[in-house]
PDB file of C-alpha atoms and ligand atoms in Angstrom:
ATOM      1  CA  UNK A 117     141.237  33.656 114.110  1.00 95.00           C
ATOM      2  CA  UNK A 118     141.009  32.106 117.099  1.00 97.00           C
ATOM      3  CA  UNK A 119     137.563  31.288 118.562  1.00 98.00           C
ATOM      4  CA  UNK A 120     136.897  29.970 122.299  1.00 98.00           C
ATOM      5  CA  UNK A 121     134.040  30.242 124.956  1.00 98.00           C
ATOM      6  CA  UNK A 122     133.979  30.965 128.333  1.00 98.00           C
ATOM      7  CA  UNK A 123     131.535  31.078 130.820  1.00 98.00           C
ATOM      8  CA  UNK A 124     131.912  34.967 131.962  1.00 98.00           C
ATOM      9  CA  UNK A 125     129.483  38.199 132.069  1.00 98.00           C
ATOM     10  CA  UNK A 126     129.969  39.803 128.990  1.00 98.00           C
ATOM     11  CA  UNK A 127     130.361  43.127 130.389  1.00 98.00           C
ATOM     12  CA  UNK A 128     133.662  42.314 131.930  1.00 98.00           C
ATOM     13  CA  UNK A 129     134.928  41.339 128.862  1.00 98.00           C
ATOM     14  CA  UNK A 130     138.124  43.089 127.908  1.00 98.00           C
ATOM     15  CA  UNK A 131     138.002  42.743 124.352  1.00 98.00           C
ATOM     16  CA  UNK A 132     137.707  45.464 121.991  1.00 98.00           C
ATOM     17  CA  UNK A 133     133.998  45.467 120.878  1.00 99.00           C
ATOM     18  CA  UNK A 134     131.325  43.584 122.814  1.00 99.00           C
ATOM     19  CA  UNK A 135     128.062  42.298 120.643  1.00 99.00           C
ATOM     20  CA  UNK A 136     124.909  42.976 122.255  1.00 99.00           C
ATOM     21  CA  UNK A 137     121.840  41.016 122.222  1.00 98.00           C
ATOM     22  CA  UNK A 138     119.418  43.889 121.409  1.00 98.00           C
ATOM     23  CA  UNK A 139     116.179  44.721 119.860  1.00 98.00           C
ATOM     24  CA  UNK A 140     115.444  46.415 117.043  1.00 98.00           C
ATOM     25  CA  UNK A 141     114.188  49.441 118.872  1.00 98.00           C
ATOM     26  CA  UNK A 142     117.727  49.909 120.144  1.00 98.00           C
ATOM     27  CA  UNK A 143     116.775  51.449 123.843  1.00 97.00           C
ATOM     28  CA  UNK A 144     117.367  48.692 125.914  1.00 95.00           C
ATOM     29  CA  UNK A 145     116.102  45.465 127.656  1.00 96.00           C
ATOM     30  CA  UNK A 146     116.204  43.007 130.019  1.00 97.00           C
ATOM     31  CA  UNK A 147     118.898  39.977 129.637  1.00 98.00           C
ATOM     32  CA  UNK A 148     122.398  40.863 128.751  1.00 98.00           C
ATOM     33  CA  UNK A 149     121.076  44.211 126.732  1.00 98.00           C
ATOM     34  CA  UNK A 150     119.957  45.865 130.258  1.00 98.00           C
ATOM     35  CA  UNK A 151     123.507  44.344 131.957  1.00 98.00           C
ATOM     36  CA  UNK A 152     125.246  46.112 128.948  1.00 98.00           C
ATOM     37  CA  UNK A 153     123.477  49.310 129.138  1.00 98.00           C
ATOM     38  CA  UNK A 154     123.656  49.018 133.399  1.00 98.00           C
ATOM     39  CA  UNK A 155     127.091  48.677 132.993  1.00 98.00           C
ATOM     40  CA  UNK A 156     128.275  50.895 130.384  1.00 98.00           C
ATOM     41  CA  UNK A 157     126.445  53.929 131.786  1.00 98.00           C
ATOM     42  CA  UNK A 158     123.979  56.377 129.809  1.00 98.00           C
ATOM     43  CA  UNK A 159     126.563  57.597 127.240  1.00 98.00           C
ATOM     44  CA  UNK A 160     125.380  53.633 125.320  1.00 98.00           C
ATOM     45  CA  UNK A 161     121.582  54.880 124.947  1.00 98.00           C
ATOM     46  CA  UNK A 162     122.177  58.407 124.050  1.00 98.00           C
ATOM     47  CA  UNK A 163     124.340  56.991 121.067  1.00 98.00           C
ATOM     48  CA  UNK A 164     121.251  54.184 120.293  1.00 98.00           C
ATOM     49  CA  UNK A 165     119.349  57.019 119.934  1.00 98.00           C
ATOM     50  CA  UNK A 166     120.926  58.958 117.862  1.00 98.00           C
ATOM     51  CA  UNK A 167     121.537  55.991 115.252  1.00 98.00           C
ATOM     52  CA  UNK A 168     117.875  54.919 115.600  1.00 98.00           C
ATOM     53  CA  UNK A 169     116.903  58.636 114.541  1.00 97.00           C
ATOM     54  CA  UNK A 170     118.453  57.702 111.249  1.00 97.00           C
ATOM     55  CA  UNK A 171     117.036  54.269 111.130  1.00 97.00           C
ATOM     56  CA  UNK A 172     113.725  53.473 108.520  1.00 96.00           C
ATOM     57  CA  UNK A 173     110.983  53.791 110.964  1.00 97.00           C
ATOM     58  CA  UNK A 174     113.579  54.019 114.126  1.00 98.00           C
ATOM     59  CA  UNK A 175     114.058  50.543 113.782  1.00 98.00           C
ATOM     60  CA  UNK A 176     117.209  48.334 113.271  1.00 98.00           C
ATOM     61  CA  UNK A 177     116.112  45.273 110.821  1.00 98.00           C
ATOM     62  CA  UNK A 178     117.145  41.806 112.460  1.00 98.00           C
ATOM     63  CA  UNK A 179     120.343  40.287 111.516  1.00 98.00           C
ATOM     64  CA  UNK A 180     121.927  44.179 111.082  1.00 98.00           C
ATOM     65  CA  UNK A 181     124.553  45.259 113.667  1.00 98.00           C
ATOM     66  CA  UNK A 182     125.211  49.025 114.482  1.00 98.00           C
ATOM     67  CA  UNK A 183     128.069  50.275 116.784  1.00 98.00           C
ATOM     68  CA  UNK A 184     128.222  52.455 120.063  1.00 98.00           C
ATOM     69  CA  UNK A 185     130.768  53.588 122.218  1.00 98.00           C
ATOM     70  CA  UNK A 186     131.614  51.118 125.293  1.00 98.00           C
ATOM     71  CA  UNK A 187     130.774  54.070 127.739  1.00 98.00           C
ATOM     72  CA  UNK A 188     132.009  52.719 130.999  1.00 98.00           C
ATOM     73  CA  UNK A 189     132.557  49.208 129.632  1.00 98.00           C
ATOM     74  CA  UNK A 190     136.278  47.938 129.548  1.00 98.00           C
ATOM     75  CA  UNK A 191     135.334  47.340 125.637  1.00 98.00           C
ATOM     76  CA  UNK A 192     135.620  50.022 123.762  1.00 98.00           C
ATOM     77  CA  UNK A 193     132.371  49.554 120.884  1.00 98.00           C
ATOM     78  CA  UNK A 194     129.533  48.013 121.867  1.00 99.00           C
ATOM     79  CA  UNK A 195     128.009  46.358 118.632  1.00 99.00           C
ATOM     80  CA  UNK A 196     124.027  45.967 118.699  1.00 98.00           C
ATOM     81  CA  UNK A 197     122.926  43.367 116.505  1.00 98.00           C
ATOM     82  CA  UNK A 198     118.762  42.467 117.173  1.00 98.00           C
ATOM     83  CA  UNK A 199     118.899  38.543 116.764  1.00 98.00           C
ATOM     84  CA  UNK A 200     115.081  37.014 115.756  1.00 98.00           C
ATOM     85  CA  UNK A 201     112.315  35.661 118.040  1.00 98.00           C
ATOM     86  CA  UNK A 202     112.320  31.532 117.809  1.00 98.00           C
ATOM     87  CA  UNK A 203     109.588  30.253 116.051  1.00 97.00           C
ATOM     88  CA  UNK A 204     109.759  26.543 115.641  1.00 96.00           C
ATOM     89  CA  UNK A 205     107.357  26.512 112.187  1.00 97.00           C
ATOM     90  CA  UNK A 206     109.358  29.166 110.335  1.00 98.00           C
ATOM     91  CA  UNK A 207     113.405  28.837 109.437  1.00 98.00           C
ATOM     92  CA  UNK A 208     114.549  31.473 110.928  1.00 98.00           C
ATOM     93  CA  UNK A 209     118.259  30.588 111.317  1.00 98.00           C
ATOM     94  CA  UNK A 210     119.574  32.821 108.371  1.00 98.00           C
ATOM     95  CA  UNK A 211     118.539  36.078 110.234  1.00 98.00           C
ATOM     96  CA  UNK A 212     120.435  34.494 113.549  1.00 98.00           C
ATOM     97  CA  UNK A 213     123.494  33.516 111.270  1.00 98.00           C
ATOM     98  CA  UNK A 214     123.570  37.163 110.032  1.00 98.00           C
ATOM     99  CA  UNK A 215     123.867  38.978 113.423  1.00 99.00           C
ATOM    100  CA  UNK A 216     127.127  36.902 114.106  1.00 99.00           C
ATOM    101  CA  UNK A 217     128.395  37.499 110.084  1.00 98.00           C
ATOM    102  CA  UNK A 218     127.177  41.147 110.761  1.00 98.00           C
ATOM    103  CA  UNK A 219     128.887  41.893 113.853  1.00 99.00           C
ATOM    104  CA  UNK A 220     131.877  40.713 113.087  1.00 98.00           C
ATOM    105  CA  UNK A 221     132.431  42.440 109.758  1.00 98.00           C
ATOM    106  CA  UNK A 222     131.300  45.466 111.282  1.00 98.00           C
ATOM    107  CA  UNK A 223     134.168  44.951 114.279  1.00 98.00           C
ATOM    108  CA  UNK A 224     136.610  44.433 111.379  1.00 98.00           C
ATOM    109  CA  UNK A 225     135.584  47.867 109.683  1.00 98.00           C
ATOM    110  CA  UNK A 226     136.010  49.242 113.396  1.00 98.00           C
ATOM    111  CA  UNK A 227     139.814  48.183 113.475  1.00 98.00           C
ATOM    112  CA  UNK A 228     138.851  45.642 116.466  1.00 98.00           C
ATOM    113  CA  UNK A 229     141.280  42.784 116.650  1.00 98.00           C
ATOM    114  CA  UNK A 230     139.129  40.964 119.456  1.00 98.00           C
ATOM    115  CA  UNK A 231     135.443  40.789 120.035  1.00 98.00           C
ATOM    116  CA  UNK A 232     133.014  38.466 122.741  1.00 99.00           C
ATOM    117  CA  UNK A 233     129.100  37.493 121.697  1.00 99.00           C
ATOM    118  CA  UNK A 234     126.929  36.252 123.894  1.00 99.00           C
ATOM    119  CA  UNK A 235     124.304  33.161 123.200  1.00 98.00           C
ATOM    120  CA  UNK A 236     122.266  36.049 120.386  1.00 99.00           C
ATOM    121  CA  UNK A 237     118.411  34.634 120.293  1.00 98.00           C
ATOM    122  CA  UNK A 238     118.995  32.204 123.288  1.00 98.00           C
ATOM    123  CA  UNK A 239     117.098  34.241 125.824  1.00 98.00           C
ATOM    124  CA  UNK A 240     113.808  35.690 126.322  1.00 98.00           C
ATOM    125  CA  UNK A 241     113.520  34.598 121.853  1.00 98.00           C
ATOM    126  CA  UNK A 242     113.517  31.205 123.473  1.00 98.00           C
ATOM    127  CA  UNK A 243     116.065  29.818 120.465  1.00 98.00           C
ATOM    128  CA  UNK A 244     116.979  25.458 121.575  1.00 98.00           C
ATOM    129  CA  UNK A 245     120.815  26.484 123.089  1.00 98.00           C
ATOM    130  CA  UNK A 246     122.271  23.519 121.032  1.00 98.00           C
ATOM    131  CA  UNK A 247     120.764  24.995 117.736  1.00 98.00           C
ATOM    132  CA  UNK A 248     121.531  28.817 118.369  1.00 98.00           C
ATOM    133  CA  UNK A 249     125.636  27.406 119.624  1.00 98.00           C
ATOM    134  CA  UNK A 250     125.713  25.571 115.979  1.00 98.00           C
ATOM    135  CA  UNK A 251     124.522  28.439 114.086  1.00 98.00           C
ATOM    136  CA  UNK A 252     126.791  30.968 115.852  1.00 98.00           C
ATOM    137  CA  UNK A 253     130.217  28.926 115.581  1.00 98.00           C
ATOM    138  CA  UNK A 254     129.362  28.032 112.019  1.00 98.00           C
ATOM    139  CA  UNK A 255     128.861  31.559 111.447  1.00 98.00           C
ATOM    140  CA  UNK A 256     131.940  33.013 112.934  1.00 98.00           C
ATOM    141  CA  UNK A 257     133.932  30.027 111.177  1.00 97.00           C
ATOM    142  CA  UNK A 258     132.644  31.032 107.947  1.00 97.00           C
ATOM    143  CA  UNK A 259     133.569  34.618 107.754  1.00 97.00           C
ATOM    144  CA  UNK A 260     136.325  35.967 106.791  1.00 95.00           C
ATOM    145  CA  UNK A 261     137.144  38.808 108.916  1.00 97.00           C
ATOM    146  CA  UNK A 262     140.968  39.225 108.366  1.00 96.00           C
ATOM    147  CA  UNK A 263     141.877  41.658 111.459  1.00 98.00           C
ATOM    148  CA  UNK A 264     139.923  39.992 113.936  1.00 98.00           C
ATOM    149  CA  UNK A 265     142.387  37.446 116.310  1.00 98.00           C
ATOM    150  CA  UNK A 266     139.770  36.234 118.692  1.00 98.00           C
ATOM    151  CA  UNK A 267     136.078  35.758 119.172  1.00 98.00           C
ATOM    152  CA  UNK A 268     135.047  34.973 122.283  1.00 98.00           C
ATOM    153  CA  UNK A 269     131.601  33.672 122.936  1.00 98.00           C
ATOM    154  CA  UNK A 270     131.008  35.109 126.547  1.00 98.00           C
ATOM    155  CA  UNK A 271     128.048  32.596 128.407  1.00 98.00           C
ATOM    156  CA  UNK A 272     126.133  32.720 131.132  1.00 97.00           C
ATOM    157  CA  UNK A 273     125.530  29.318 132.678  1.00 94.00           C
ATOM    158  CA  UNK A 274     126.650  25.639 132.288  1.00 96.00           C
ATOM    159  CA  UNK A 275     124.397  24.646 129.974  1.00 97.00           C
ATOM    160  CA  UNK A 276     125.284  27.657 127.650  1.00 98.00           C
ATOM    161  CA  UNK A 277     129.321  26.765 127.984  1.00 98.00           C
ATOM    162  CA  UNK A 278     128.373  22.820 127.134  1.00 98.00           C
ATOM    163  CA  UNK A 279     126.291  24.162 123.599  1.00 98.00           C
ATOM    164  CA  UNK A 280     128.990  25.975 122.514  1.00 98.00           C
ATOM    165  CA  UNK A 281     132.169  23.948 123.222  1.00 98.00           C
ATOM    166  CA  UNK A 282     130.145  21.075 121.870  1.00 98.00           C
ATOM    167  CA  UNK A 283     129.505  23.059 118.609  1.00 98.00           C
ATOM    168  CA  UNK A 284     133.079  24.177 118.365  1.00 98.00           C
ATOM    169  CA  UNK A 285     134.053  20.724 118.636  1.00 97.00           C
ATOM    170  CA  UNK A 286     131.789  19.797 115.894  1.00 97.00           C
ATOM    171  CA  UNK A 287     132.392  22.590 113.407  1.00 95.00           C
ATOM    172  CA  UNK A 288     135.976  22.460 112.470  1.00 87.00           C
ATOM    173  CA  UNK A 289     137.771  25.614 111.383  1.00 88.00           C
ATOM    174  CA  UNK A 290     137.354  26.491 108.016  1.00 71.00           C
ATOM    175  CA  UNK A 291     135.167  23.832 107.546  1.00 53.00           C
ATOM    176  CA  UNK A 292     131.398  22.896 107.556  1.00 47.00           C
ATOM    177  CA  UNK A 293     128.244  24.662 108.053  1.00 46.00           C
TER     178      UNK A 293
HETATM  179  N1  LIG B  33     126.676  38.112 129.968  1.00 70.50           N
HETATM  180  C1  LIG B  33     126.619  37.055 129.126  1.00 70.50           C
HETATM  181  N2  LIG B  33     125.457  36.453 128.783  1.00 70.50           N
HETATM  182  C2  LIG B  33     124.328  36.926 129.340  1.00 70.50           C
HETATM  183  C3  LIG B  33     124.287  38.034 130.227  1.00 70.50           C
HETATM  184  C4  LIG B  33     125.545  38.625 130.540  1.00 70.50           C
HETATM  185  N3  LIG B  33     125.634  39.667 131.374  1.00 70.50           N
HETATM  186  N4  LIG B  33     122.995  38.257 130.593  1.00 70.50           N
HETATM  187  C5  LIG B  33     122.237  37.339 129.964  1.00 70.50           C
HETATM  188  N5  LIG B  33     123.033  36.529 129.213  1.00 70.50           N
HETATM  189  P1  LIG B  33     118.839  37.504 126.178  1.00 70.50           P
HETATM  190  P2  LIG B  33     117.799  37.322 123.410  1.00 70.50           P
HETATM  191  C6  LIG B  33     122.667  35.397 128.336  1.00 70.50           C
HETATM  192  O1  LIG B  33     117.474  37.230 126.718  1.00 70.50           O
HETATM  193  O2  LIG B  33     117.302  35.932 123.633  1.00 70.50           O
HETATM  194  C7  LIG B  33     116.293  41.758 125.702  1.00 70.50           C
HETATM  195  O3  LIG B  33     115.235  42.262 126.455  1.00 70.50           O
HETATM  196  C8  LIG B  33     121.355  34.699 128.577  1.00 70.50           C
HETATM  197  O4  LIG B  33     121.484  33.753 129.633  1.00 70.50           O
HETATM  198  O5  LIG B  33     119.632  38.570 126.810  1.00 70.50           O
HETATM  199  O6  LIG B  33     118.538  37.618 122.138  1.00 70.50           O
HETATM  200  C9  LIG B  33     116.506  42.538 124.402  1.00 70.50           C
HETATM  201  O7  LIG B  33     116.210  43.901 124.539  1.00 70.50           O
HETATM  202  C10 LIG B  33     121.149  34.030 127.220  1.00 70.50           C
HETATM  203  O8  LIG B  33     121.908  32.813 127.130  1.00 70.50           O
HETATM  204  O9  LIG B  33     118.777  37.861 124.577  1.00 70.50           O
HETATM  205  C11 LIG B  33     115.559  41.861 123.464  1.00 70.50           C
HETATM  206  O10 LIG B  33     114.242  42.361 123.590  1.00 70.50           O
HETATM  207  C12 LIG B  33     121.761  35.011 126.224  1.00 70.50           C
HETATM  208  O11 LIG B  33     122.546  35.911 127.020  1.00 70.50           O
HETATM  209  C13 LIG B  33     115.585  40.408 123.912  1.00 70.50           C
HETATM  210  O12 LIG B  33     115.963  40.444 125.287  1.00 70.50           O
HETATM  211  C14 LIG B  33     120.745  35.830 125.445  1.00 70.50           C
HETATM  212  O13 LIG B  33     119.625  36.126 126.249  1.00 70.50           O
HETATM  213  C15 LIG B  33     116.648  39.627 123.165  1.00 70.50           C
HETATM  214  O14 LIG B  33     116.538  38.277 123.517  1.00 70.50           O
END
């Protein structure tokens, strides 16, 4: 598996599955879950809804991925995954390792061989970028997701790029966590 980052929109990724940095309610944001569903077109939300119909209490738990269509996207899945809200007295960073584990696994099961994430929890849930780039390249290094090639982490901003070649620098593959 090959793992790199780039500094990119993720929407322009051509990959097979983009991961989307969601909610639990599934229909949409702001940050890269309103550029995904701006992008991809309405056919995105009217498969959200239909998964969240079959969701306890319409809502996805945090650190759970579901899959979509692409819609208009060059990617053909988009995987929702809803990352947690930072909160510097509680340890949250086993629900934020899960959304990467999740996602991917899920992308396997698809049949994708390639697959971008953006920065998951490094947005409007306010995760430090330096922690949130460890946690997600420690993740993806830990799973074993034998059809995927290449994980991309797709960034937006310098400061993003810098977190995340810095962690992949640190976190050999196969190795620590
Ligand atoms: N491509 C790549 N990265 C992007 C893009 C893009 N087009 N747009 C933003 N980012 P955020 P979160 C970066 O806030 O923290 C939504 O309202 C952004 O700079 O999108 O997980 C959802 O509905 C940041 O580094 O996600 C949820 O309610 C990273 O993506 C909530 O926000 C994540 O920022 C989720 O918050």
């Amino acid at each position: 598996m090959h793992v790199e980052a780039v500094a990119s929109d993720i929407t322009t990724e051509r990959v097979d599955a983009i991961v989307n940095a969601a909610n639990p309610g599934l229909l949409g944001g702001g940050g890269v879950d309103g550029a995904i569903h701006a992008a991809g077109g309405p056919e995105i939300l009217a498969e959200c809804r239909r998964l969240k119909a079959d969701l306890p209490g319409g809502l996805l738990t945090r650190g759970q991925a579901v899959a979509t269509t692409g819609g208009r996207l060059p990617a053909r899945w988009v995987i929702h995954t809803a990352g947690p809200v930072y909160e510097p007295t509680k340890d949250r960073s086993s629900i934020l390792r899960s959304c990467y584990v999740q996602s991917l696994l899920l992308a396997d099961t698809l049949g994708a061989t390639s697959i971008a994430f953006p920065a998951i929890s490094a947005g409007v849930y306010g995760w430090p970028l330096d922690d949130a780039a460890r946690i997600a390249v420690s993740a993806v290094r830990g799973t074993s997701a034998p059809g995927i090639e290449l994980v991309r982490f797709a960034l937006f901003g310098e400061r993003a790029l810098t977190a995340f070649r810095q962690a992949l620098t640190n976190i050999p593959p196969g190795g620590m966590n």
